[in-house]
Amino acid sequence: MLLLGLVHAQLSTTFYATTCPKALSTIRTAVLKAVVKEHRMGASLLRLHFHDCFVNACFSYPSPFLSHADIHAHTRGCDASVLLDDTSSFTGEKTAGPNANSLRGYDVIDTIKSQLESICPGVVSCADILAVAARDSVVALSGPSWTVQLGRRDSTTASLGAANSDLPSPLMDLSDLITSFSNKGFTAKEMVALSGSHTIGQARCLLFRNRVYNETSLDSTLATSLKSNCPNTGSDDNLSSLDATTPVTFDNSYFKNLANNKGLLHSDQQLFSGGTTDSQVKTYSINSATFYADFASAMVKMGSISPLTGSDGQIRTNCAKVN
């Protein structure tokens, strides 16, 4: 019987040390340039990596009808499937509900990829670029650093359905958030730490309108301020900062905000709403070093969600297209 638990080469921190020694510095320079040009891009690149890794349409059970090649044609987690454009044989993930008119930063990844192709063609995967760019974005906005494991390969397909079903929604209650992250192997504590990425970035009015107009667990002064940019109807795409206190600095203000009922999204405030994660939010709001350490560890773990390694997948020449 065919088993899914196939043995893979492991990710490594030194994967490109000899094959493309300037890979990491090239990515870092390009990310810093992009974030200096537009601070919001840091959040956008971090989110691209998250939306890549959390989509896993791999079969979860053995099937006698599937070959090894069939299984590995499916998107596996951190495999850059999120970057693929639609083709005649599959619909990509860019048009999925959580991604359409929302995910951005593709151009920055394309720029990095073309630079890497010029110095070491066919070596650095798009999936690894996403992982490194996420880390460099956090660092560029004064957040913690971590050592990125490398050696992911790129998928040859994408899954619109998995993108629609696997990514957590900003409208979720705490129990659903815990389940969504648990499905990917994360504890509630790790979910809270990863949610701290909302210390940077912005959200569309469409996604927090109900909270602003109908929820009582929102600071009234903040609600009044948000309403000026998010009317009851229309202006769905107007943006507000997820962390109104320090919107372009990666810090623990997000958790301080939650403790003061200033979470922008319903899902944000759910982390501090009388439930099991309140104490974790409180800890992070008081101790940024603890948050940084936990966030970094959770990011390494997220970057290791079922990657394609060894001879599986490919190294795309153009991140938006299969070779």
Short mmCIF file of C-alpha atoms in Angstrom, two decimals:
data_model
loop_
_atom_site.label_atom_id
_atom_site.label_comp_id
_atom_site.label_asym_id
_atom_site.label_seq_id
_atom_site.Cartn_x
_atom_site.Cartn_y
_atom_site.Cartn_z
CA MET A 1 0.00 0.00 0.00
CA LEU A 2 1.23 3.48 -0.83
CA LEU A 3 1.97 5.55 2.25
CA LEU A 4 2.07 9.31 2.40
CA GLY A 5 4.79 9.47 5.02
CA LEU A 6 7.56 9.42 2.44
CA VAL A 7 11.10 10.12 3.56
CA HIS A 8 12.37 13.55 2.58
CA ALA A 9 15.67 15.31 2.77
CA GLN A 10 15.71 17.68 5.74
CA LEU A 11 15.77 21.45 5.54
CA SER A 12 19.11 23.00 6.46
CA THR A 13 20.36 26.40 7.55
CA THR A 14 23.36 26.15 5.20
CA PHE A 15 21.56 24.87 2.11
CA TYR A 16 22.90 27.57 -0.26
CA ALA A 17 26.31 28.05 1.38
CA THR A 18 28.18 26.65 -1.62
CA THR A 19 25.58 26.72 -4.43
CA CYS A 20 24.55 30.37 -4.00
CA PRO A 21 26.55 32.03 -1.20
CA LYS A 22 25.09 35.49 -1.90
CA ALA A 23 21.46 34.30 -1.81
CA LEU A 24 20.62 35.51 1.69
CA SER A 25 22.34 38.88 1.35
CA THR A 26 20.63 39.45 -2.01
CA ILE A 27 17.21 38.77 -0.51
CA ARG A 28 17.91 40.92 2.55
CA THR A 29 19.03 43.92 0.49
CA ALA A 30 15.98 43.73 -1.79
CA VAL A 31 13.54 43.35 1.12
CA LEU A 32 15.07 46.26 3.01
CA LYS A 33 14.84 48.44 -0.09
CA ALA A 34 11.19 47.50 -0.60
CA VAL A 35 10.25 48.07 3.06
CA VAL A 36 12.04 51.41 3.22
CA LYS A 37 10.12 52.45 0.10
CA GLU A 38 6.82 51.32 1.61
CA HIS A 39 6.70 50.16 5.23
CA ARG A 40 3.48 48.23 4.64
CA MET A 41 5.38 45.89 2.29
CA GLY A 42 6.98 44.23 5.32
CA ALA A 43 3.60 43.01 6.50
CA SER A 44 2.64 42.02 2.96
CA LEU A 45 5.71 39.80 2.52
CA LEU A 46 5.23 38.19 5.94
CA ARG A 47 1.63 37.41 5.02
CA LEU A 48 2.61 35.89 1.67
CA HIS A 49 4.72 33.29 3.49
CA PHE A 50 1.90 32.53 5.92
CA HIS A 51 -0.67 32.16 3.14
CA ASP A 52 1.74 29.89 1.29
CA CYS A 53 2.49 27.57 4.20
CA PHE A 54 -1.05 27.19 5.54
CA VAL A 55 -2.43 25.83 2.26
CA ASN A 56 -1.87 22.10 2.10
CA ALA A 57 -3.99 20.12 -0.37
CA CYS A 58 -1.93 17.00 0.05
CA PHE A 59 -3.90 13.78 0.50
CA SER A 60 -4.20 12.89 4.17
CA TYR A 61 -4.77 9.20 3.65
CA PRO A 62 -3.09 6.45 1.65
CA SER A 63 -4.67 5.69 -1.70
CA PRO A 64 -3.88 2.71 -3.94
CA PHE A 65 -4.90 4.81 -6.94
CA LEU A 66 -2.23 7.48 -6.51
CA SER A 67 1.35 7.28 -7.65
CA HIS A 68 4.25 9.01 -5.92
CA ALA A 69 4.16 11.61 -8.72
CA ASP A 70 0.42 12.17 -8.26
CA ILE A 71 0.83 12.89 -4.58
CA HIS A 72 3.69 15.27 -5.11
CA ALA A 73 1.83 17.16 -7.82
CA HIS A 74 -0.35 18.46 -5.01
CA THR A 75 0.45 21.58 -3.02
CA ARG A 76 2.25 20.67 0.17
CA GLY A 77 2.54 23.71 2.47
CA CYS A 78 5.54 26.07 2.12
CA ASP A 79 5.95 25.40 -1.60
CA ALA A 80 5.31 28.79 -3.27
CA SER A 81 1.99 27.53 -4.67
CA VAL A 82 0.55 30.91 -3.64
CA LEU A 83 2.66 32.62 -6.34
CA LEU A 84 1.38 30.61 -9.31
CA ASP A 85 -0.88 32.26 -11.88
CA ASP A 86 -3.90 30.36 -13.21
CA THR A 87 -3.27 27.92 -16.06
CA SER A 88 -5.44 25.75 -18.29
CA SER A 89 -4.87 22.82 -15.92
CA PHE A 90 -5.44 24.47 -12.53
CA THR A 91 -6.84 27.58 -10.90
CA GLY A 92 -4.26 29.21 -8.69
CA GLU A 93 -4.62 30.52 -5.15
CA LYS A 94 -4.38 34.23 -5.96
CA THR A 95 -8.15 34.49 -6.50
CA ALA A 96 -9.11 32.62 -3.31
CA GLY A 97 -11.32 34.55 -0.89
CA PRO A 98 -8.55 35.31 1.64
CA ASN A 99 -6.14 36.35 -1.13
CA ALA A 100 -8.07 38.21 -3.84
CA ASN A 101 -7.60 42.00 -3.77
CA SER A 102 -5.62 41.42 -0.61
CA LEU A 103 -2.33 39.54 -1.00
CA ARG A 104 0.42 41.74 -2.39
CA GLY A 105 4.18 41.85 -2.75
CA TYR A 106 4.38 39.51 -5.73
CA ASP A 107 6.42 42.12 -7.57
CA VAL A 108 9.05 42.22 -4.82
CA ILE A 109 9.38 38.43 -4.92
CA ASP A 110 9.69 38.57 -8.73
CA THR A 111 12.45 41.18 -8.44
CA ILE A 112 14.35 39.05 -5.93
CA LYS A 113 13.92 35.94 -8.08
CA SER A 114 15.30 37.65 -11.19
CA GLN A 115 18.31 38.91 -9.22
CA LEU A 116 19.00 35.40 -7.91
CA GLU A 117 18.56 33.84 -11.34
CA SER A 118 21.24 36.19 -12.67
CA ILE A 119 23.81 35.21 -10.04
CA CYS A 120 22.96 31.49 -9.60
CA PRO A 121 20.40 30.24 -12.14
CA GLY A 122 18.02 27.46 -11.14
CA VAL A 123 19.27 27.19 -7.56
CA VAL A 124 17.13 29.20 -5.10
CA SER A 125 13.47 28.22 -4.83
CA CYS A 126 10.60 30.67 -4.71
CA ALA A 127 9.42 28.94 -1.51
CA ASP A 128 12.74 29.72 0.19
CA ILE A 129 12.60 33.31 -1.04
CA LEU A 130 9.21 33.68 0.67
CA ALA A 131 10.55 32.22 3.93
CA VAL A 132 13.64 34.44 4.00
CA ALA A 133 11.74 37.56 2.89
CA ALA A 134 9.27 37.06 5.75
CA ARG A 135 12.09 36.98 8.30
CA ASP A 136 13.89 39.95 6.73
CA SER A 137 10.65 41.96 6.70
CA VAL A 138 10.14 41.47 10.42
CA VAL A 139 13.75 42.48 11.10
CA ALA A 140 13.41 45.55 8.84
CA LEU A 141 10.48 46.72 11.00
CA SER A 142 12.49 46.31 14.24
CA GLY A 143 11.24 42.84 15.12
CA PRO A 144 13.11 39.69 16.13
CA SER A 145 15.31 37.60 13.85
CA TRP A 146 15.53 33.84 13.49
CA THR A 147 17.56 31.38 11.45
CA VAL A 148 15.56 30.28 8.40
CA GLN A 149 15.72 26.62 7.46
CA LEU A 150 16.29 26.25 3.71
CA GLY A 151 15.96 23.66 0.97
CA ARG A 152 12.27 23.88 0.11
CA ARG A 153 11.34 23.21 -3.50
CA ASP A 154 8.51 24.70 -5.53
CA SER A 155 5.20 23.02 -6.32
CA THR A 156 4.00 22.42 -9.85
CA THR A 157 0.38 23.17 -9.05
CA ALA A 158 -1.81 25.17 -6.68
CA SER A 159 -5.13 24.67 -4.91
CA LEU A 160 -7.86 27.28 -4.93
CA GLY A 161 -10.07 25.01 -2.81
CA ALA A 162 -7.42 24.46 -0.14
CA ALA A 163 -6.69 28.21 0.01
CA ASN A 164 -10.38 28.86 0.61
CA SER A 165 -10.70 26.19 3.30
CA ASP A 166 -7.34 26.16 5.11
CA LEU A 167 -6.68 29.83 5.85
CA PRO A 168 -8.18 31.18 9.09
CA SER A 169 -10.81 33.89 8.75
CA PRO A 170 -10.76 37.30 10.51
CA LEU A 171 -14.37 36.58 11.50
CA MET A 172 -13.52 33.42 13.47
CA ASP A 173 -14.24 32.92 17.16
CA LEU A 174 -11.48 31.69 19.47
CA SER A 175 -12.47 28.02 19.31
CA ASP A 176 -12.33 28.03 15.50
CA LEU A 177 -8.98 29.83 15.51
CA ILE A 178 -7.56 27.22 17.88
CA THR A 179 -8.89 24.44 15.63
CA SER A 180 -7.62 26.08 12.43
CA PHE A 181 -4.09 26.29 13.81
CA SER A 182 -4.30 22.90 15.50
CA ASN A 183 -5.09 21.39 12.09
CA LYS A 184 -1.61 22.56 11.02
CA GLY A 185 0.08 21.27 14.16
CA PHE A 186 0.14 24.46 16.24
CA THR A 187 -0.76 24.88 19.90
CA ALA A 188 -3.05 27.68 21.09
CA LYS A 189 0.03 29.42 22.50
CA GLU A 190 1.73 29.31 19.08
CA MET A 191 -1.44 30.61 17.47
CA VAL A 192 -1.41 33.62 19.80
CA ALA A 193 2.27 34.24 19.08
CA LEU A 194 1.75 34.09 15.30
CA SER A 195 -1.27 36.39 15.60
CA GLY A 196 1.21 38.96 16.90
CA SER A 197 2.16 39.50 13.26
CA HIS A 198 -0.84 41.84 13.30
CA THR A 199 1.42 44.35 15.03
CA ILE A 200 2.10 45.45 11.44
CA GLY A 201 -0.07 45.70 8.36
CA GLN A 202 -3.53 46.91 7.50
CA ALA A 203 -7.00 45.48 6.99
CA ARG A 204 -9.88 46.42 4.72
CA CYS A 205 -13.01 48.07 6.10
CA LEU A 206 -15.03 45.13 4.75
CA LEU A 207 -13.36 42.83 7.29
CA PHE A 208 -13.87 44.92 10.43
CA ARG A 209 -17.08 46.86 9.67
CA ASN A 210 -19.28 44.52 11.70
CA ARG A 211 -16.93 44.78 14.67
CA VAL A 212 -16.90 48.57 14.52
CA TYR A 213 -20.67 48.97 14.26
CA ASN A 214 -22.04 45.97 16.13
CA GLU A 215 -19.58 44.68 18.72
CA THR A 216 -19.44 46.11 22.23
CA SER A 217 -15.93 44.79 22.96
CA LEU A 218 -14.28 47.62 21.02
CA ASP A 219 -12.89 50.71 22.71
CA SER A 220 -15.40 53.49 21.97
CA THR A 221 -12.80 56.12 21.07
CA LEU A 222 -11.14 53.75 18.60
CA ALA A 223 -14.56 52.81 17.19
CA THR A 224 -15.37 56.47 16.51
CA SER A 225 -12.02 56.95 14.80
CA LEU A 226 -12.45 53.83 12.66
CA LYS A 227 -15.95 54.81 11.57
CA SER A 228 -14.60 57.94 9.92
CA ASN A 229 -12.66 55.77 7.49
CA CYS A 230 -15.12 52.87 7.34
CA PRO A 231 -18.72 53.95 6.71
CA ASN A 232 -21.69 51.66 7.30
CA THR A 233 -21.91 50.97 3.58
CA GLY A 234 -19.40 51.39 0.77
CA SER A 235 -15.66 52.06 0.93
CA ASP A 236 -15.02 48.34 1.48
CA ASP A 237 -11.37 48.67 0.50
CA ASN A 238 -10.50 51.55 2.83
CA LEU A 239 -7.58 50.51 5.00
CA SER A 240 -6.91 50.85 8.73
CA SER A 241 -3.88 49.72 10.69
CA LEU A 242 -4.16 46.44 12.59
CA ASP A 243 -2.08 48.08 15.33
CA ALA A 244 -3.13 51.71 15.64
CA THR A 245 -0.47 52.43 18.27
CA THR A 246 2.73 51.61 16.36
CA PRO A 247 1.48 50.57 12.88
CA VAL A 248 4.85 50.11 11.17
CA THR A 249 6.94 48.79 14.07
CA PHE A 250 7.07 45.09 14.90
CA ASP A 251 6.59 45.11 18.68
CA ASN A 252 4.20 43.87 21.36
CA SER A 253 1.77 46.80 21.08
CA TYR A 254 -0.74 44.49 19.38
CA PHE A 255 -1.14 42.60 22.65
CA LYS A 256 -1.33 45.78 24.72
CA ASN A 257 -4.10 46.89 22.37
CA LEU A 258 -6.01 43.61 22.85
CA ALA A 259 -5.80 44.02 26.64
CA ASN A 260 -7.47 47.42 26.15
CA ASN A 261 -10.18 46.19 23.76
CA LYS A 262 -8.46 47.77 20.79
CA GLY A 263 -8.17 44.76 18.50
CA LEU A 264 -9.19 45.73 14.97
CA LEU A 265 -10.49 42.38 13.74
CA HIS A 266 -13.02 40.18 15.50
CA SER A 267 -10.45 37.37 15.44
CA ASP A 268 -7.88 39.64 17.09
CA GLN A 269 -10.07 40.56 20.05
CA GLN A 270 -11.14 36.94 20.46
CA LEU A 271 -7.65 36.25 21.80
CA PHE A 272 -8.49 38.47 24.79
CA SER A 273 -12.17 38.00 25.46
CA GLY A 274 -12.41 36.05 28.69
CA GLY A 275 -11.19 32.79 27.15
CA THR A 276 -8.26 30.43 27.50
CA THR A 277 -5.75 32.65 25.68
CA ASP A 278 -6.19 35.78 27.83
CA SER A 279 -3.20 34.95 30.03
CA GLN A 280 -0.93 34.48 27.01
CA VAL A 281 -1.97 37.85 25.59
CA LYS A 282 -1.30 39.45 28.98
CA THR A 283 2.15 37.84 29.16
CA TYR A 284 3.10 39.14 25.71
CA SER A 285 1.71 42.61 26.48
CA ILE A 286 4.04 42.85 29.47
CA ASN A 287 7.09 41.01 28.11
CA SER A 288 8.13 41.70 24.54
CA ALA A 289 11.18 39.41 24.81
CA THR A 290 8.93 36.43 25.53
CA PHE A 291 6.73 37.33 22.57
CA TYR A 292 9.76 37.70 20.28
CA ALA A 293 11.19 34.33 21.30
CA ASP A 294 7.86 32.53 20.91
CA PHE A 295 7.12 34.26 17.60
CA ALA A 296 10.51 33.33 16.16
CA SER A 297 10.10 29.67 17.20
CA ALA A 298 6.59 29.52 15.75
CA MET A 299 7.81 31.04 12.47
CA VAL A 300 10.51 28.38 12.12
CA LYS A 301 7.84 25.75 12.75
CA MET A 302 5.44 27.33 10.24
CA GLY A 303 8.20 27.44 7.64
CA SER A 304 8.60 23.69 8.02
CA ILE A 305 5.00 22.72 7.19
CA SER A 306 5.31 19.77 4.76
CA PRO A 307 7.86 21.23 2.33
CA LEU A 308 8.82 19.61 -0.94
CA THR A 309 12.48 18.62 -0.70
CA GLY A 310 15.07 16.45 -2.42
CA SER A 311 13.91 15.68 -5.95
CA ASP A 312 10.22 16.52 -5.38
CA GLY A 313 8.79 19.60 -7.05
CA GLN A 314 11.14 21.89 -8.94
CA ILE A 315 13.08 25.16 -8.74
CA ARG A 316 10.91 27.55 -10.72
CA THR A 317 12.68 30.01 -12.99
CA ASN A 318 9.69 32.35 -12.84
CA CYS A 319 7.81 32.21 -9.54
CA ALA A 320 4.44 32.73 -11.24
CA LYS A 321 4.83 29.85 -13.69
CA VAL A 322 5.72 26.17 -13.61
CA ASN A 323 8.90 25.45 -15.61
#
